[in-house]
CSV table of C-alpha atoms in Angstrom, one decimal:
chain,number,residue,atom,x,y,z
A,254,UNK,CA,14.6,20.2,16.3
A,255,UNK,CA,14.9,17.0,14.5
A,256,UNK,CA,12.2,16.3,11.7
A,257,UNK,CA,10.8,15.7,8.5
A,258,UNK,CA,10.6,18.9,5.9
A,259,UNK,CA,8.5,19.3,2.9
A,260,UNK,CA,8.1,22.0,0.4
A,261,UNK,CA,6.3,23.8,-1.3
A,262,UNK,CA,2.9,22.7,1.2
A,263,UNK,CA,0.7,24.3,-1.9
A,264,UNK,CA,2.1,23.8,-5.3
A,265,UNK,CA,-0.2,24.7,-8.9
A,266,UNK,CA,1.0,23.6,-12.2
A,267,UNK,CA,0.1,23.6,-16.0
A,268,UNK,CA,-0.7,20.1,-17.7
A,269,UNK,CA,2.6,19.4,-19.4
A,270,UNK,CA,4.4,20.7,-16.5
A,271,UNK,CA,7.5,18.9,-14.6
A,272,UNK,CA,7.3,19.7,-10.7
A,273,UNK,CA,9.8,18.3,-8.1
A,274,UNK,CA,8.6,18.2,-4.3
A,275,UNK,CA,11.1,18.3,-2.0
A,276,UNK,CA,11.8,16.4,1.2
A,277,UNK,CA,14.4,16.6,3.9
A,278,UNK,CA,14.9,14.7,7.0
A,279,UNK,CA,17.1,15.3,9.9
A,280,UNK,CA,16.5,12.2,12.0
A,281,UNK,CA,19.4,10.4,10.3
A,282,UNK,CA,16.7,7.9,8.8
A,283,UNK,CA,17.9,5.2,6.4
A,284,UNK,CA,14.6,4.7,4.5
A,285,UNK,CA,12.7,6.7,3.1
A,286,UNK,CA,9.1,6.9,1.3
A,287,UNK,CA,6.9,8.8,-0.5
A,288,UNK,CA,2.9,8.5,-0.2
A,289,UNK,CA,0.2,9.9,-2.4
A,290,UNK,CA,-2.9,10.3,-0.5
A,291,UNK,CA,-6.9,11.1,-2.1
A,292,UNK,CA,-10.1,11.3,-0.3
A,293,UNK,CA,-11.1,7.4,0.5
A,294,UNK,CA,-8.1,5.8,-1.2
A,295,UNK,CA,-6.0,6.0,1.6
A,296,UNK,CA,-2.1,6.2,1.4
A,297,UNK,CA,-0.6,4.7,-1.7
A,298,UNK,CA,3.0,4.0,-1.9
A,299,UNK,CA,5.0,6.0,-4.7
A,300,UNK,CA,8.3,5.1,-4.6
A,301,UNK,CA,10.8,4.2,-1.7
A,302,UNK,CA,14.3,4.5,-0.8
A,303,UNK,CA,16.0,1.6,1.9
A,304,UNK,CA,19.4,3.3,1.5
A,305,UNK,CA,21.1,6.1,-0.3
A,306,UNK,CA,21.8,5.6,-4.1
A,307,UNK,CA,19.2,3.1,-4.4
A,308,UNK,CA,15.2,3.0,-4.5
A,309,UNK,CA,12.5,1.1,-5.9
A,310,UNK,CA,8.8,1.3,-7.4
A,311,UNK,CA,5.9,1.1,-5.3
A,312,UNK,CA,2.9,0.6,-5.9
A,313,UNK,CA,1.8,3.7,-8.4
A,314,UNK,CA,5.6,4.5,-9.9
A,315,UNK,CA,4.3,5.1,-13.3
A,316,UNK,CA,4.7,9.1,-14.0
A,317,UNK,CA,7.1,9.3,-11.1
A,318,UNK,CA,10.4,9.5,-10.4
A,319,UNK,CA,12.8,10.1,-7.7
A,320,UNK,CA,16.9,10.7,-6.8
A,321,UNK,CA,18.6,9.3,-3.3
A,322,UNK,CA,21.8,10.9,-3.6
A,323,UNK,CA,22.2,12.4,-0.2
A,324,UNK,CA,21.0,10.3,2.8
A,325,UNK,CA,18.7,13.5,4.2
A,326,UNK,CA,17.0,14.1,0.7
A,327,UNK,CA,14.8,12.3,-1.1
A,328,UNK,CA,13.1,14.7,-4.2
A,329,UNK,CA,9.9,13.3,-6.0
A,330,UNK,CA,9.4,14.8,-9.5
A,331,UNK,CA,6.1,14.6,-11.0
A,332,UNK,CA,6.2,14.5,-14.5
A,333,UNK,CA,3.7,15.4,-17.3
A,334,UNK,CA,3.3,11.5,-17.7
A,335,UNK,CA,1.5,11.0,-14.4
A,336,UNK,CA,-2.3,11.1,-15.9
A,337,UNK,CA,-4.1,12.6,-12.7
A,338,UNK,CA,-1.3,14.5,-10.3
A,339,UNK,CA,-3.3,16.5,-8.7
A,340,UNK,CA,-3.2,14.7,-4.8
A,341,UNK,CA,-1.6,15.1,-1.3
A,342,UNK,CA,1.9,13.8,-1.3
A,343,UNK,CA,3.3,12.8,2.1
A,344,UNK,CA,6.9,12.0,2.4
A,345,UNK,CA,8.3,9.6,5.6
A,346,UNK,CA,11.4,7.9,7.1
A,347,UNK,CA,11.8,4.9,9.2
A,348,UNK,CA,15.2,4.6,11.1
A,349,UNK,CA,15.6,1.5,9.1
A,350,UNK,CA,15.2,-0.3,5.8
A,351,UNK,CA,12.7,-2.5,7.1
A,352,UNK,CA,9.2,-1.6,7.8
A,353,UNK,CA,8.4,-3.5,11.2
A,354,UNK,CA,11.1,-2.1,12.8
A,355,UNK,CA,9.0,1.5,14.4
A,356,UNK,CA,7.1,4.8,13.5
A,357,UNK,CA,7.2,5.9,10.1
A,358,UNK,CA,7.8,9.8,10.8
A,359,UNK,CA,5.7,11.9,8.4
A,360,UNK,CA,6.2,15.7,6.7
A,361,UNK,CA,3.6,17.8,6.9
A,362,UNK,CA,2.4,17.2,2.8
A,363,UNK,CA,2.4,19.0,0.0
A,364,UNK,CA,-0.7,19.5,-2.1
A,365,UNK,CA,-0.2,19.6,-5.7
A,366,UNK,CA,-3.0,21.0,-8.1
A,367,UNK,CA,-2.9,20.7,-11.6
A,368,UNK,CA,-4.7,23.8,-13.6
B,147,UNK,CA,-3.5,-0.7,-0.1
B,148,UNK,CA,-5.3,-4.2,-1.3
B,149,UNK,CA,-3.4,-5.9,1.0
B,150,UNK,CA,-4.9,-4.2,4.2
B,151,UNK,CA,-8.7,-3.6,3.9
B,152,UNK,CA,-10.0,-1.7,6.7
B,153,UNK,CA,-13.7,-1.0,8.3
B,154,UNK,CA,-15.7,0.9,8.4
B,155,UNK,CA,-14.9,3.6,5.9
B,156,UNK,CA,-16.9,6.1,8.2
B,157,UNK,CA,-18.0,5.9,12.0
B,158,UNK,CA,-20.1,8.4,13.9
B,159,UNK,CA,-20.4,7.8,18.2
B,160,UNK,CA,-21.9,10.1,21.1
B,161,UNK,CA,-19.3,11.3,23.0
B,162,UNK,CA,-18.5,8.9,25.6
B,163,UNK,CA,-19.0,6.1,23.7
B,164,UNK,CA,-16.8,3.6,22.3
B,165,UNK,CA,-15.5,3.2,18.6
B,166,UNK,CA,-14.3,-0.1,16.8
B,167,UNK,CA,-12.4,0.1,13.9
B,168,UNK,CA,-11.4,-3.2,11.7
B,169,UNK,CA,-8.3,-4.1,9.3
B,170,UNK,CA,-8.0,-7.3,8.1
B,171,UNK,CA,-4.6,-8.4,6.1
B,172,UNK,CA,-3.3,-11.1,3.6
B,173,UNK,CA,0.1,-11.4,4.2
B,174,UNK,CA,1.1,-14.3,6.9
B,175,UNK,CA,4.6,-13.2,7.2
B,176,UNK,CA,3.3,-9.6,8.3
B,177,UNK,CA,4.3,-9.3,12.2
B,178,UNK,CA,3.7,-5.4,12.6
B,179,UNK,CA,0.9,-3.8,12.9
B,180,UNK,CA,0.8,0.1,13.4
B,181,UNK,CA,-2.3,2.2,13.7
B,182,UNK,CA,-2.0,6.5,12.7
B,183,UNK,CA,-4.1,9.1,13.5
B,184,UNK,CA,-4.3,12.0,10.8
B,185,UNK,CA,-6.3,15.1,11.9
B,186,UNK,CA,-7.5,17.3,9.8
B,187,UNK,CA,-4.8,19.4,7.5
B,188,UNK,CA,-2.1,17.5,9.9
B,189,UNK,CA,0.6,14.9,9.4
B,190,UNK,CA,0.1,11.1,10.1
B,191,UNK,CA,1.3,10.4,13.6
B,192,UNK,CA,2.0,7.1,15.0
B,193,UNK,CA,-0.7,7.0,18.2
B,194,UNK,CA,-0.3,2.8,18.9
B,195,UNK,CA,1.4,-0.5,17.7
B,196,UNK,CA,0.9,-4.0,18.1
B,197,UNK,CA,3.7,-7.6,17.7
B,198,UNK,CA,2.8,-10.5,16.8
B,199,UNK,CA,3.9,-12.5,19.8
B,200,UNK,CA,1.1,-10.4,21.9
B,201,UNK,CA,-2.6,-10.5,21.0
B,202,UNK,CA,-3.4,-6.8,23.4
B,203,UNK,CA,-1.8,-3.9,23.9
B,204,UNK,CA,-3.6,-0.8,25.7
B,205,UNK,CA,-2.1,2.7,25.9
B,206,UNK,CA,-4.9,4.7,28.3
B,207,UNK,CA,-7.9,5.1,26.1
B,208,UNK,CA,-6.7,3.3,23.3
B,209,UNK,CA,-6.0,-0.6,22.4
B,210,UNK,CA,-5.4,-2.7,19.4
B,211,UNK,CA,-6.3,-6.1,19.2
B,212,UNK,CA,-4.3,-9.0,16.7
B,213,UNK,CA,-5.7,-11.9,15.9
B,214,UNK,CA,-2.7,-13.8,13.5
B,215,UNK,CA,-5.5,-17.2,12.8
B,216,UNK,CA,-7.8,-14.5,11.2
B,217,UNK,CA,-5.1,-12.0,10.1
B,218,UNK,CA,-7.0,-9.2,11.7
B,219,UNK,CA,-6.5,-6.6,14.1
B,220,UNK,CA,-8.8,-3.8,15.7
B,221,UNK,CA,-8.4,-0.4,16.9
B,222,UNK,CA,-10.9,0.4,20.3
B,223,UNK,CA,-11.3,3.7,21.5
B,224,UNK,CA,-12.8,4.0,24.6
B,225,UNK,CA,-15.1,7.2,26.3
B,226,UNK,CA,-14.9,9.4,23.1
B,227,UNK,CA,-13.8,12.6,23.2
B,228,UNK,CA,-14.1,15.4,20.4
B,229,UNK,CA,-10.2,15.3,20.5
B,230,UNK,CA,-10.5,12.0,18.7
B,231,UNK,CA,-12.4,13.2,15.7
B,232,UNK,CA,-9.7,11.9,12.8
B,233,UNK,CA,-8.9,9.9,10.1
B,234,UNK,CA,-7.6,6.7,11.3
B,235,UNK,CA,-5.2,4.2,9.8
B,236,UNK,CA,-4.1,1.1,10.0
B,237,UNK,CA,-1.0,-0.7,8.5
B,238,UNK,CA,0.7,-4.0,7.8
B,239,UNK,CA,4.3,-4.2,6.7
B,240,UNK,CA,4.9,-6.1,3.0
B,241,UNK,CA,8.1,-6.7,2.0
B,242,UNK,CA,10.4,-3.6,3.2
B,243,UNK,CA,6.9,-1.1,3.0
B,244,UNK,CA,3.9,-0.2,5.1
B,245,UNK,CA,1.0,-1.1,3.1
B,246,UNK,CA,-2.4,1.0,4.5
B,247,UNK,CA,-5.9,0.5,5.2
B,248,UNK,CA,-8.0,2.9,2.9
B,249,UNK,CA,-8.7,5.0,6.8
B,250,UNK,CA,-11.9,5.4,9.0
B,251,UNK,CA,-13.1,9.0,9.5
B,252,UNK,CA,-14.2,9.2,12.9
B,253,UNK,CA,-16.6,12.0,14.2
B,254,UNK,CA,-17.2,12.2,17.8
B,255,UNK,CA,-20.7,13.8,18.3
B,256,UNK,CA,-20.5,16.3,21.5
């Protein structure tokens, strides 16, 4: 059952903490991307990976960071640097690098709150 | 995203009505244009897609609408049903990334 997995879904954390959400995808996906989501904002780009071993900044990187060293994983730590964490985070993949190729295939989220 | 702005923010119809929902984007290279339906405490799912060498597409109740002169495209739903109470999105590609609309919440009144 091929697919996209997150964890943990809930997630609570002390200011100051470091917290790493995991994704894996079994769909073989080149790219992949990870989305924060808030109530009327949409979904903002974090950071995104075209190929394994490389990944750039989206649009929010600043108190973010990532690792692509295995083509099915692609962990986002949030660090104690990221001023308001507590969000949705939705990671995705896209068979390709390039983002009018087809669906972007979503996890189900995870929802961070900060204490 | 600010390069996809999207209306309305909100959208209440009687069931068995139609609903319209708006994105307009900046960049002219964009040729892609996906639309996502997020129910509630659900995933974004992929529910239609439009080229830019066509200017329709329908998929049963659903169509989308491009208009590349204007740089914007529309979502229609036709003969609500409660089924399609959501957040929509729609979606332009920049670069290598999907920028978003900010979504509509759609609520179908029975």
């Amino acid at each position: 059952d091929g697919g996209i997995t997150q964890s943990p879904k809930y997630l609570f954390r002390k200011e100051g903490q470091n917290v790493t959400l995991s994704c894996e995808q079994n769909l073989n996906h080149d790219a992949m991307y990870w989305y924060r989501q808030d109530p009327g904002q949409g979904l903002r780009l974090i950071y995104y990976s075209q190929i394994v071993n490389d990944f750039q900044k989206g649009d929010i990187a600043e108190g973010y960071s990532v690792s692509r060293e295995k083509k099915e994983s692609f962990p986002l730590t949030v660090t104690s640097a990221q001023k308001n964490p507590t969000a949705f985070y939705l990671c995705a993949s896209l068979k390709s690098g390039r983002a009018n190729t087809g669906e972007l295939f979503f996890g189900e989220g995870s929802r961070l709150t900060v204490l | 995203g600010e390069n996809v702005e999207q209306h309305p923010s909100t959208l209440s119809v009687q069931e068995g009505d139609s609903a319209v929902i708006k994105c307009t984007y900046s960049d002219s290279a964009s040729n892609y244009f996906p639309w996502y339906k997020q129910e509630l405490g659900k995933r974004p799912q992929l529910i239609i897609d439009i080229r830019s060498n066509v200017g329709e597409k329908k998929d049963q109740r659903i169509a989308v609408t491009l208009n590349k002169t204007a740089k914007h495209f529309s979502l229609h739903i036709t003969e609500t049903q409660p089924e399609d109470s959501a957040v929509y999105f729609c979606a332009a590609p920049v670069d290598y990334k999907l920028s978003f609309g900010a979504g509509t919440t759609v609520t179908v009144r029975a």
